[in-house]
Coordinates of C-alpha atoms in Angstrom, one line a residue:
M1 CA -37.9 -6.2 -16.4
A2 CA -35.0 -4.2 -14.8
L3 CA -32.9 -2.7 -17.4
R4 CA -28.9 -3.5 -17.0
I5 CA -26.2 -1.1 -17.9
E6 CA -25.3 -1.6 -21.0
D7 CA -29.2 -1.5 -22.2
Y8 CA -28.7 2.8 -22.5
A9 CA -27.6 4.7 -24.9
L10 CA -26.6 7.9 -24.3
I11 CA -27.6 11.6 -26.5
G12 CA -26.5 14.8 -25.6
D13 CA -26.0 18.2 -26.5
L14 CA -22.8 18.9 -25.5
Q15 CA -23.3 20.7 -22.4
T16 CA -25.5 17.3 -20.7
S17 CA -26.9 14.1 -21.5
A18 CA -29.6 12.1 -21.5
L19 CA -29.6 7.9 -21.0
V20 CA -32.6 6.3 -23.2
G21 CA -33.2 2.4 -22.6
T22 CA -34.3 0.2 -24.7
D23 CA -37.9 -0.4 -22.8
G24 CA -37.9 3.2 -24.3
S25 CA -37.4 5.3 -21.6
V26 CA -35.5 8.1 -20.5
D27 CA -33.9 7.0 -16.8
W28 CA -31.3 9.7 -16.7
L29 CA -31.4 13.8 -17.2
C30 CA -29.1 16.1 -15.7
L31 CA -30.4 20.0 -15.8
P32 CA -28.2 22.0 -17.5
R33 CA -24.9 20.8 -17.0
F34 CA -24.2 17.3 -16.7
D35 CA -23.6 17.9 -12.7
S36 CA -26.3 19.4 -12.3
G37 CA -29.7 17.9 -10.1
A38 CA -31.4 15.5 -12.0
C39 CA -35.2 15.5 -13.2
F40 CA -34.6 11.7 -14.5
A41 CA -33.6 9.6 -11.7
A42 CA -35.3 6.0 -12.4
L43 CA -31.5 4.6 -12.9
L44 CA -30.6 5.3 -9.7
G45 CA -33.7 4.0 -8.3
D46 CA -37.3 3.2 -9.6
H47 CA -39.7 5.1 -12.3
E48 CA -40.9 7.2 -9.0
N49 CA -37.7 9.3 -8.9
G50 CA -38.6 10.1 -12.7
H51 CA -38.5 8.8 -16.7
W52 CA -40.2 9.5 -19.1
R53 CA -41.2 6.2 -21.4
L54 CA -42.3 6.8 -25.2
A55 CA -43.5 3.1 -26.6
P56 CA -46.4 0.8 -28.5
A57 CA -49.0 0.1 -26.5
D58 CA -48.7 -3.5 -27.0
A59 CA -44.8 -3.6 -27.0
G60 CA -42.4 -6.4 -25.3
P61 CA -40.1 -5.0 -22.4
T62 CA -37.1 -3.8 -25.2
C63 CA -37.3 -2.5 -28.5
T64 CA -36.8 -4.7 -31.8
C65 CA -33.7 -2.9 -32.5
R66 CA -31.7 0.5 -32.4
S67 CA -28.7 2.4 -33.6
Y68 CA -27.3 5.8 -34.1
V69 CA -27.9 7.1 -37.3
D70 CA -24.0 7.6 -39.1
G71 CA -21.9 9.7 -37.5
S72 CA -24.3 11.8 -35.4
L73 CA -25.3 11.4 -31.6
V74 CA -28.6 11.3 -32.8
L75 CA -30.9 7.7 -31.7
E76 CA -33.2 5.8 -33.6
T77 CA -35.5 2.8 -32.3
F78 CA -37.6 0.9 -34.2
W79 CA -40.3 -1.3 -32.7
E80 CA -42.2 -4.2 -34.5
T81 CA -45.6 -5.0 -33.4
P82 CA -48.6 -6.8 -34.3
S83 CA -50.4 -4.0 -36.4
G84 CA -47.6 -2.5 -37.8
A85 CA -43.8 -0.5 -37.3
V86 CA -43.2 2.7 -36.0
K87 CA -40.0 4.6 -35.2
V88 CA -38.7 6.8 -32.3
T89 CA -35.8 9.2 -32.9
D90 CA -34.5 10.7 -29.6
F91 CA -32.1 13.2 -29.8
M92 CA -30.7 16.5 -28.4
P93 CA -29.4 19.4 -30.6
Q94 CA -27.1 21.6 -29.5
R95 CA -28.9 24.2 -27.8
D96 CA -29.1 27.9 -28.6
R97 CA -30.1 28.5 -25.1
A98 CA -32.0 26.3 -23.1
P99 CA -31.3 22.4 -23.4
D100 CA -33.9 20.6 -25.4
L101 CA -35.2 17.1 -25.1
M102 CA -36.8 15.9 -28.5
R103 CA -38.6 13.0 -29.4
I104 CA -40.0 12.1 -32.6
V105 CA -42.8 9.6 -33.6
E106 CA -42.6 8.0 -36.9
G107 CA -44.6 5.6 -38.3
I108 CA -43.0 3.1 -40.6
S109 CA -46.1 0.2 -41.3
G110 CA -49.6 -0.3 -40.4
S111 CA -50.8 1.9 -37.0
V112 CA -49.6 1.6 -33.9
D113 CA -50.9 2.6 -30.9
M114 CA -48.4 4.3 -28.9
V115 CA -48.9 5.7 -24.8
G116 CA -46.3 8.0 -23.2
E117 CA -45.9 8.1 -19.6
L118 CA -43.4 11.6 -17.9
R119 CA -42.7 12.3 -14.2
L120 CA -41.1 14.9 -13.7
R121 CA -38.7 14.6 -10.7
F122 CA -36.1 16.8 -9.4
D123 CA -33.4 17.4 -7.3
Y124 CA -32.7 13.7 -7.9
G125 CA -36.0 12.5 -7.9
R126 CA -37.0 13.4 -5.1
V127 CA -38.7 17.0 -5.3
V128 CA -42.4 16.3 -7.3
P129 CA -42.8 19.8 -9.2
W130 CA -46.7 21.1 -9.4
V131 CA -47.3 20.9 -13.4
R132 CA -50.1 23.0 -14.9
R133 CA -51.2 23.7 -19.0
V134 CA -50.1 27.1 -20.2
D135 CA -51.4 27.9 -23.8
G136 CA -51.1 24.3 -24.8
H137 CA -47.9 23.4 -23.1
R138 CA -47.7 21.3 -20.2
V139 CA -45.5 23.7 -17.7
A140 CA -43.5 21.9 -14.1
V141 CA -42.1 23.9 -11.7
A142 CA -40.6 23.8 -8.8
G143 CA -38.0 26.0 -6.9
P144 CA -35.1 26.6 -9.3
D145 CA -36.0 24.5 -12.0
S146 CA -39.1 25.2 -15.0
M147 CA -40.1 22.1 -17.9
W148 CA -42.5 22.5 -20.5
L149 CA -43.6 20.1 -22.6
R150 CA -44.6 20.5 -26.2
S151 CA -46.6 18.0 -28.7
E152 CA -48.4 17.9 -31.4
P153 CA -52.7 19.7 -31.2
E154 CA -54.1 15.8 -31.5
V155 CA -51.8 14.4 -29.1
K156 CA -54.4 14.5 -25.9
T157 CA -52.1 14.4 -22.6
Y158 CA -53.6 14.1 -19.1
G159 CA -52.6 13.6 -15.5
K160 CA -52.4 10.4 -13.4
G161 CA -50.4 9.2 -10.6
L162 CA -48.4 12.8 -10.9
S163 CA -47.3 12.3 -14.3
T164 CA -48.1 13.4 -17.1
C165 CA -49.6 10.5 -19.4
S166 CA -50.1 10.6 -23.5
E167 CA -52.0 8.1 -26.2
F168 CA -51.8 8.6 -29.2
T169 CA -52.1 6.4 -32.8
V170 CA -49.6 6.7 -35.8
R171 CA -50.1 5.1 -38.8
K172 CA -47.1 5.2 -41.6
G173 CA -45.5 8.3 -43.2
E174 CA -46.9 10.0 -40.1
R175 CA -44.7 12.2 -37.7
V176 CA -45.7 13.1 -33.7
S177 CA -43.3 15.1 -31.7
F178 CA -42.4 15.9 -28.3
V179 CA -40.5 19.1 -26.5
L180 CA -38.7 18.3 -23.5
T181 CA -37.4 22.1 -22.8
W182 CA -35.5 22.5 -19.0
H183 CA -35.2 26.6 -17.7
P184 CA -34.9 28.9 -14.9
S185 CA -38.0 28.7 -13.5
H186 CA -37.8 32.3 -12.8
E187 CA -37.3 33.0 -16.7
P188 CA -39.8 34.0 -19.2
R189 CA -41.1 31.1 -21.7
P190 CA -38.2 29.4 -23.8
R191 CA -37.8 30.6 -27.7
Q192 CA -39.6 27.4 -29.4
V193 CA -37.3 25.4 -31.9
D194 CA -39.3 23.2 -34.5
P195 CA -38.0 19.7 -34.0
G196 CA -37.9 18.3 -37.7
K197 CA -35.2 21.8 -38.2
A198 CA -33.8 20.8 -34.8
L199 CA -33.2 16.9 -36.8
A200 CA -31.9 18.1 -39.5
G201 CA -29.4 21.0 -38.1
S202 CA -28.6 18.3 -35.5
L203 CA -27.4 15.5 -37.9
A204 CA -25.9 18.6 -40.2
D205 CA -23.6 19.4 -37.1
W206 CA -22.7 15.7 -36.2
R207 CA -21.9 14.8 -39.8
E208 CA -19.6 17.5 -40.7
W209 CA -18.3 16.9 -37.5
S210 CA -17.4 13.1 -37.8
G211 CA -16.4 14.5 -41.2
R212 CA -13.0 15.9 -39.9
C213 CA -12.0 12.3 -39.0
T214 CA -9.0 11.7 -40.7
Y215 CA -8.0 8.6 -38.6
R216 CA -8.9 5.6 -41.6
G217 CA -6.8 2.3 -40.9
P218 CA -8.8 -1.3 -38.9
H219 CA -11.9 -0.4 -37.2
R220 CA -12.7 3.1 -38.0
D221 CA -16.5 2.4 -37.2
A222 CA -15.5 2.1 -33.7
V223 CA -13.2 4.3 -32.9
L224 CA -15.4 7.0 -34.5
R225 CA -17.9 6.2 -32.0
S226 CA -15.4 6.7 -29.2
L227 CA -14.5 9.9 -30.7
I228 CA -18.3 11.1 -30.8
T229 CA -19.2 10.0 -27.4
L230 CA -15.6 11.8 -26.1
K231 CA -16.9 14.7 -27.6
A232 CA -20.5 14.1 -27.0
L233 CA -19.2 14.0 -22.7
T234 CA -17.8 17.3 -23.2
H235 CA -19.0 20.5 -22.2
Q236 CA -18.7 22.7 -24.4
P237 CA -18.4 26.2 -23.5
T238 CA -15.5 25.8 -20.9
G239 CA -13.4 22.6 -22.9
G240 CA -14.1 20.3 -19.8
I241 CA -14.5 17.1 -20.4
V242 CA -16.2 14.7 -17.9
A243 CA -15.2 11.1 -16.9
A244 CA -19.2 9.5 -17.7
P245 CA -22.1 11.6 -17.6
T246 CA -23.4 9.3 -15.1
T247 CA -22.9 8.7 -11.0
S248 CA -23.1 5.5 -8.7
L249 CA -23.6 2.6 -11.3
P250 CA -21.5 0.1 -9.2
E251 CA -18.4 -1.7 -9.8
G252 CA -19.9 -4.6 -8.1
I253 CA -23.5 -5.3 -8.6
G254 CA -24.6 -4.6 -5.1
G255 CA -21.5 -3.1 -3.9
V256 CA -20.7 0.4 -2.6
R257 CA -18.0 1.3 -4.9
N258 CA -20.3 4.1 -6.5
W259 CA -18.7 6.6 -7.1
D260 CA -19.9 10.0 -8.8
Y261 CA -17.8 11.1 -12.3
R262 CA -19.5 13.5 -13.5
F263 CA -16.5 16.2 -13.7
C264 CA -13.1 16.6 -15.4
W265 CA -10.0 14.3 -13.8
L266 CA -6.3 15.3 -14.9
R267 CA -5.7 11.5 -15.4
D268 CA -7.0 11.9 -18.5
S269 CA -5.7 14.3 -19.8
T270 CA -2.4 13.0 -21.7
L271 CA -4.0 10.2 -23.3
T272 CA -7.3 12.7 -24.3
L273 CA -4.5 15.0 -26.0
G274 CA -2.8 12.2 -28.2
A275 CA -6.3 10.6 -28.9
L276 CA -8.1 14.1 -30.3
L277 CA -5.1 15.1 -31.6
S278 CA -4.6 11.8 -33.3
A279 CA -7.9 11.5 -35.2
G280 CA -7.7 15.2 -36.2
Y281 CA -9.8 16.9 -34.1
Q282 CA -7.4 19.7 -32.6
K283 CA -10.1 22.8 -32.4
E284 CA -11.1 19.7 -29.1
A285 CA -8.4 19.7 -28.3
V286 CA -7.1 23.3 -27.8
A287 CA -10.5 23.7 -25.8
W288 CA -9.0 21.2 -23.4
R289 CA -5.4 21.7 -23.2
D290 CA -6.9 25.3 -22.0
W291 CA -9.5 23.7 -19.6
L292 CA -6.5 22.4 -18.1
L293 CA -4.1 25.3 -17.8
R294 CA -7.1 27.7 -16.0
A295 CA -7.8 24.7 -13.9
V296 CA -4.6 24.3 -12.7
A297 CA -3.6 28.1 -12.2
G298 CA -2.3 28.9 -9.2
D299 CA -0.5 27.6 -5.5
P300 CA 1.1 24.2 -7.1
A301 CA 0.7 22.8 -3.9
D302 CA -3.5 23.0 -4.1
L303 CA -3.2 20.9 -7.3
Q304 CA -6.0 18.7 -7.9
I305 CA -7.5 15.6 -9.1
M306 CA -10.1 16.4 -10.4
Y307 CA -12.8 19.7 -11.4
G308 CA -15.4 21.0 -11.8
L309 CA -17.1 22.0 -15.8
G310 CA -15.4 24.9 -15.3
G311 CA -12.0 24.2 -12.8
E312 CA -14.1 24.6 -9.9
R313 CA -12.7 23.2 -6.7
R314 CA -15.3 22.4 -4.0
I315 CA -16.7 18.9 -5.1
P316 CA -18.1 18.0 -1.5
E317 CA -19.8 14.7 -1.3
T318 CA -23.5 13.9 -0.1
E319 CA -24.7 10.8 -0.1
L320 CA -28.2 10.4 -1.5
P321 CA -30.5 8.2 1.1
W322 CA -34.0 8.6 -0.8
L323 CA -32.7 6.3 -3.8
A324 CA -32.3 2.5 -3.4
G325 CA -28.4 2.8 -6.2
F326 CA -28.7 0.9 -9.1
E327 CA -30.4 -2.6 -8.5
D328 CA -30.1 -2.3 -4.2
S329 CA -26.4 -0.7 -5.1
V330 CA -26.3 2.2 -2.4
P331 CA -24.9 4.6 -1.3
V332 CA -26.2 7.0 -4.2
R333 CA -23.3 10.0 -4.0
I334 CA -22.8 13.1 -5.2
G335 CA -19.6 14.5 -5.3
N336 CA -16.8 13.3 -5.2
A337 CA -14.4 13.0 -1.6
A338 CA -11.4 11.7 -3.4
V339 CA -11.3 15.2 -4.8
D340 CA -8.5 16.5 -2.1
Q341 CA -6.6 13.2 -2.2
L342 CA -2.9 13.8 -2.7
Q343 CA -2.0 12.1 -6.0
L344 CA 1.4 13.2 -6.7
D345 CA 1.3 11.4 -10.8
V346 CA -1.3 14.2 -11.7
Y347 CA 1.8 16.7 -11.7
G348 CA 3.0 15.0 -14.5
E349 CA 0.1 14.2 -16.2
V350 CA -0.4 18.3 -16.9
I351 CA 3.7 18.7 -17.5
D352 CA 3.0 16.1 -20.3
S353 CA -0.3 17.1 -21.5
L354 CA 1.6 20.3 -22.8
H355 CA 4.9 18.7 -23.8
V356 CA 2.1 16.3 -25.7
A357 CA 0.4 19.4 -27.2
R358 CA 3.6 21.1 -28.2
A359 CA 4.9 18.1 -29.8
A360 CA 1.9 18.3 -31.8
G361 CA 1.9 22.2 -32.9
M362 CA -0.7 23.9 -30.9
P363 CA -1.0 27.0 -30.2
T364 CA 1.2 28.2 -27.3
K365 CA -0.2 30.4 -24.5
K366 CA 2.5 32.7 -22.7
H367 CA 2.3 32.1 -19.3
A368 CA 2.5 27.7 -19.9
W369 CA 6.0 27.2 -19.4
S370 CA 5.8 29.5 -16.1
L371 CA 3.4 26.9 -14.4
Q372 CA 5.3 24.0 -15.7
Q373 CA 8.3 25.6 -13.6
A374 CA 5.9 26.2 -10.8
L375 CA 4.5 22.6 -10.6
L376 CA 8.2 21.4 -11.1
D377 CA 9.4 22.9 -8.5
F378 CA 6.6 21.9 -6.4
L379 CA 7.4 18.6 -6.7
E380 CA 11.7 18.5 -7.0
S381 CA 10.5 19.3 -3.4
N382 CA 7.7 16.5 -2.8
W383 CA 7.8 14.0 -5.1
R384 CA 9.4 11.5 -2.5
R385 CA 6.0 11.6 -0.3
P386 CA 3.6 9.1 -0.8
D387 CA 0.3 9.4 -2.4
Q388 CA -2.8 7.8 -2.6
G389 CA -2.0 6.9 -6.4
L390 CA -3.7 6.7 -9.3
W391 CA -6.7 4.6 -8.0
E392 CA -7.1 6.7 -5.1
V393 CA -7.6 4.1 -2.4
R394 CA -8.9 5.5 0.1
G395 CA -6.6 3.9 2.7
P396 CA -3.0 4.9 3.9
R397 CA -1.0 6.6 1.8
R398 CA 1.8 4.6 -0.3
H399 CA 4.9 4.9 -2.5
F400 CA 2.8 4.0 -5.6
V401 CA 5.1 3.1 -8.9
H402 CA 2.9 5.3 -11.2
S403 CA 2.7 8.3 -9.3
K404 CA 6.9 8.1 -9.6
V405 CA 6.8 7.0 -13.0
M406 CA 4.8 10.1 -13.1
A407 CA 7.3 12.1 -11.5
W408 CA 9.7 10.9 -13.8
V409 CA 7.8 11.9 -16.7
A410 CA 7.5 15.3 -15.2
A411 CA 11.5 15.6 -14.9
D412 CA 12.2 14.3 -18.0
R413 CA 9.4 16.5 -20.9
A414 CA 11.1 19.3 -18.9
V415 CA 14.3 18.1 -20.2
R416 CA 13.5 16.9 -23.6
L417 CA 12.1 20.9 -24.2
L418 CA 15.2 22.7 -23.2
E419 CA 18.1 20.3 -24.7
S420 CA 15.7 21.0 -27.7
G421 CA 16.7 24.1 -27.6
A422 CA 13.1 25.8 -27.0
E423 CA 13.4 29.6 -26.4
H424 CA 12.4 28.7 -23.1
S425 CA 15.0 28.6 -19.2
G426 CA 14.8 26.7 -16.2
D427 CA 16.9 24.7 -13.7
L428 CA 18.2 22.5 -16.7
D429 CA 20.7 20.4 -14.2
A430 CA 18.2 20.1 -11.4
W431 CA 15.6 18.3 -13.1
R432 CA 17.7 15.8 -15.0
R433 CA 19.6 15.4 -11.6
M434 CA 15.6 14.7 -10.3
R435 CA 14.6 12.9 -12.9
D436 CA 17.5 10.5 -13.1
E437 CA 17.1 9.7 -9.0
V438 CA 13.5 9.0 -9.7
H439 CA 14.3 6.6 -11.7
R440 CA 17.3 5.0 -10.0
E441 CA 14.5 4.7 -7.3
V442 CA 11.5 2.9 -8.4
C443 CA 14.2 0.2 -10.3
E444 CA 15.1 -0.4 -6.8
K445 CA 12.1 -0.3 -4.6
G446 CA 9.4 -0.4 -7.2
Y447 CA 10.3 -3.4 -9.0
D448 CA 10.4 -7.5 -7.1
A449 CA 13.2 -8.8 -9.3
E450 CA 12.8 -12.1 -7.6
R451 CA 9.1 -12.7 -9.7
G452 CA 10.2 -10.1 -12.7
T453 CA 7.5 -7.4 -12.5
F454 CA 7.1 -4.1 -10.8
T455 CA 4.1 -4.2 -8.0
Q456 CA 2.0 -2.3 -6.8
Y457 CA 4.3 0.5 -4.5
Y458 CA 7.5 0.2 -2.5
G459 CA 7.6 -3.3 -0.6
S460 CA 4.3 -4.3 -1.6
A461 CA 3.5 -8.1 -3.3
E462 CA 0.8 -7.0 -4.7
L463 CA 0.6 -5.8 -8.8
D464 CA -1.0 -2.5 -10.6
A465 CA -2.4 -2.3 -14.2
A466 CA -1.1 0.8 -14.2
T467 CA 2.7 -0.2 -14.5
L468 CA 1.6 -1.6 -18.2
L469 CA 2.1 2.3 -19.2
I470 CA 6.1 2.6 -18.1
P471 CA 7.0 1.8 -21.8
R472 CA 4.4 3.8 -22.9
F473 CA 5.5 7.0 -21.3
G474 CA 9.2 6.1 -21.5
F475 CA 10.2 5.2 -18.5
L476 CA 11.7 2.2 -19.6
P477 CA 12.6 0.4 -23.4
A478 CA 9.5 -2.6 -24.4
D479 CA 12.0 -4.5 -25.3
D480 CA 13.0 -4.0 -21.4
P481 CA 13.0 -7.0 -19.4
R482 CA 11.3 -5.9 -17.1
V483 CA 8.5 -4.7 -19.1
V484 CA 8.1 -7.7 -20.8
G485 CA 8.4 -9.7 -17.2
T486 CA 5.8 -6.8 -15.9
V487 CA 3.4 -7.7 -19.2
D488 CA 3.9 -11.3 -18.1
A489 CA 2.8 -10.9 -14.1
V490 CA -0.5 -8.4 -14.9
R491 CA -1.4 -10.5 -17.5
R492 CA -1.0 -13.9 -15.0
D493 CA -2.1 -12.5 -11.3
L494 CA -4.6 -9.9 -12.6
G495 CA -5.5 -11.4 -15.1
H496 CA -9.9 -12.7 -15.0
H497 CA -11.1 -14.1 -17.9
G498 CA -9.0 -12.9 -20.5
L499 CA -9.7 -9.5 -18.6
V500 CA -7.6 -7.3 -17.0
R501 CA -8.5 -6.1 -13.2
R502 CA -6.5 -2.7 -12.4
Y503 CA -5.7 -4.7 -8.9
S504 CA -5.9 -6.9 -6.8
T505 CA -9.7 -7.7 -5.0
D506 CA -9.3 -10.6 -3.1
G507 CA -9.8 -10.7 0.7
V508 CA -9.5 -7.3 2.4
T509 CA -9.7 -4.5 -0.3
V510 CA -6.6 -2.2 -1.3
D511 CA -8.9 1.0 -0.6
G512 CA -10.2 -0.8 2.5
L513 CA -13.7 -1.2 1.4
P514 CA -16.4 -4.8 1.0
G515 CA -16.8 -6.3 -1.9
S516 CA -14.7 -6.6 -5.5
E517 CA -15.4 -4.9 -8.5
G518 CA -15.1 -6.0 -12.4
T519 CA -12.2 -6.3 -14.7
F520 CA -11.7 -2.4 -15.4
L521 CA -11.8 -1.4 -19.3
A522 CA -9.3 0.6 -19.9
C523 CA -6.2 -1.8 -18.4
S524 CA -7.2 -4.1 -20.6
F525 CA -6.7 -2.6 -23.4
W526 CA -3.8 -1.1 -22.0
L527 CA -2.7 -4.3 -21.5
A528 CA -3.3 -5.5 -25.7
D529 CA -1.3 -2.3 -26.1
A530 CA 1.5 -3.4 -23.9
L531 CA 1.5 -7.2 -25.3
H532 CA 1.8 -5.0 -29.0
R533 CA 4.7 -2.9 -27.9
I534 CA 6.9 -6.6 -27.1
G535 CA 6.0 -7.8 -30.0
R536 CA 3.3 -10.1 -28.9
E537 CA 1.2 -9.1 -31.9
R538 CA -1.5 -12.2 -31.9
A539 CA -2.1 -12.5 -28.5
A540 CA -2.6 -8.4 -29.0
H541 CA -5.0 -8.7 -31.4
E542 CA -7.0 -11.1 -30.2
L543 CA -7.3 -9.4 -27.0
F544 CA -8.7 -6.1 -28.7
E545 CA -11.4 -8.1 -31.1
R546 CA -12.4 -9.3 -27.6
L547 CA -12.6 -6.2 -26.4
L548 CA -14.2 -4.2 -29.1
A549 CA -17.8 -7.5 -28.3
L550 CA -17.8 -6.3 -24.9
R551 CA -19.2 -3.0 -27.3
N552 CA -23.0 -2.5 -26.0
D553 CA -25.6 -2.2 -29.1
V554 CA -25.2 1.5 -30.4
G555 CA -20.8 0.6 -29.8
L556 CA -20.2 1.9 -25.9
L557 CA -18.5 1.2 -23.0
A558 CA -19.1 2.0 -19.3
E559 CA -16.2 1.3 -16.3
E560 CA -15.8 -2.2 -16.0
Y561 CA -17.1 -5.4 -17.2
D562 CA -17.5 -9.1 -15.2
P563 CA -17.0 -11.7 -16.9
V564 CA -18.6 -14.2 -15.7
S565 CA -22.3 -12.7 -15.6
G566 CA -21.1 -10.8 -18.7
R567 CA -22.2 -7.4 -17.8
Q568 CA -21.4 -3.7 -18.0
L569 CA -20.4 -2.4 -14.4
G570 CA -19.2 1.3 -13.5
N571 CA -20.1 4.3 -14.3
F572 CA -21.7 5.3 -18.1
P573 CA -20.5 5.4 -20.5
Q574 CA -16.9 6.5 -19.9
A575 CA -14.3 8.1 -21.2
F576 CA -11.2 6.3 -20.0
S577 CA -12.4 3.2 -21.4
H578 CA -13.2 4.9 -25.0
I579 CA -9.8 6.7 -24.7
G580 CA -8.1 3.1 -24.1
L581 CA -10.2 1.9 -27.2
I582 CA -8.6 4.6 -29.8
G583 CA -5.1 4.5 -28.8
T584 CA -4.9 0.5 -28.7
A585 CA -6.6 0.7 -32.4
L586 CA -4.3 3.4 -33.2
A587 CA -1.1 1.5 -32.0
L588 CA -2.4 -2.2 -33.5
G589 CA -3.3 -0.1 -37.3
G590 CA 0.0 0.9 -37.0
E591 CA -0.4 4.8 -36.3
E592 CA 1.2 5.6 -32.5
T593 CA -1.7 8.1 -30.6
A594 CA 0.6 12.1 -30.2
G595 CA 2.7 12.6 -28.4

């Protein structure tokens, strides 16, 4: 039985991650980084493209139940069989040098016969490695990649159909461990790690981190799980946070809107910083701020909408024709051509992020203000240009309202800083003029007075859920009739079974691609937040509770949701969705996110 997107759970070591299905199969794992080639790619093809299943021999298609150990990213999957019960614990300890994927099988009751099948396929399921035995290990090598499988001596492994199989029995109180380790094939074998000690260390690390969460309001468990997910999507060496650990999970089943999200988007920066700071995670916020400053350094005209984990700028897009796609959703893509788009809103997002950082008392960087001045100087001369907008439309450039609002944000934050008496220099008069001119133009050209709503772009009849952010960024107060009208219009015209699409996908789509997509979860959280701001508390809380109910059994959200089929869609888990959950939970609980 094919698994749905929400049938997966996430494990990771803060440099990469894996997806584990309810059937006990690891179907996605990129090594050594989030954006590296996958050695398990069954998620986007079939088991021939690489997976590692570990389950009872007589198990059904899914486990009995599963959950994370409280406050951690350690996954426990339980199976009840006619002969007994068993637990499989999956985790990736924070790495010393080499990344490890560990699976510990523990007998709960009776006696359970277990089977395992490890099928390694490097380069996104394309390359079959050469496998041999070395000192009791199974070693798989192909080009630059090498994987070592270590198991208990009593577990016999054998080759079958270009896979490594295992069969063993576990009884009550017994434990059987497996360790799969990657390292460059030209380097010596990595140091062996004891799985029991690694599990204890991993749990201690996560519990210490979770214990730092300062949020004690309603829905704390949901907020903490979303914070843990954000932490899991962080590349610890650089501080960058990927939008999602996957590529090409479809926004519509069988469709072509399949993008690679294993990169760091500037659009997420302000909301990410606010979420981390509001929950007490200043260290992570500082790391993200510092990543941001490194990534955007250089000519302001060359500012990109996204970067690699270390701030890399080249992210060429390529299709992988040997992968059939998730439920035949093709093409499968790696890289992202949207990196070359002009999206003027990112200038506002960068400057607003640094404003949030200052307001929260984060340690300042000497060069940060000079960088902001350069960005503002560029934006002052270029904000009138059309662009591709927040949603990265692959079509003609437009005067997107959200892009103009974020240009206003950039000027507003600079003006507020200088007016506060901070020891910074700048052209205050010019930035005031820019702020006023942008505001005036947006209200004249981006607002449809007849319908009482802001539109997607100048002269358009289409709406855009991004306009729900207007009061959050302070462009207009929440009680302004234009804000209230926009919230009502978006809710009415972009609403779909009570949730929200980011823009209209009826007929010919805004980005020129065929097919439709699901409701956008971050936008639905924005609607709940906007309803709260305009005083419609009951509607806001009802929507938020419904969104919480869309999380899978371990509290994870993808990018989108199809309310008709009742399925999650898009890359998974999605940072933007979890950031939205955190922000709305704090707002409804009487706390604003930082900034």
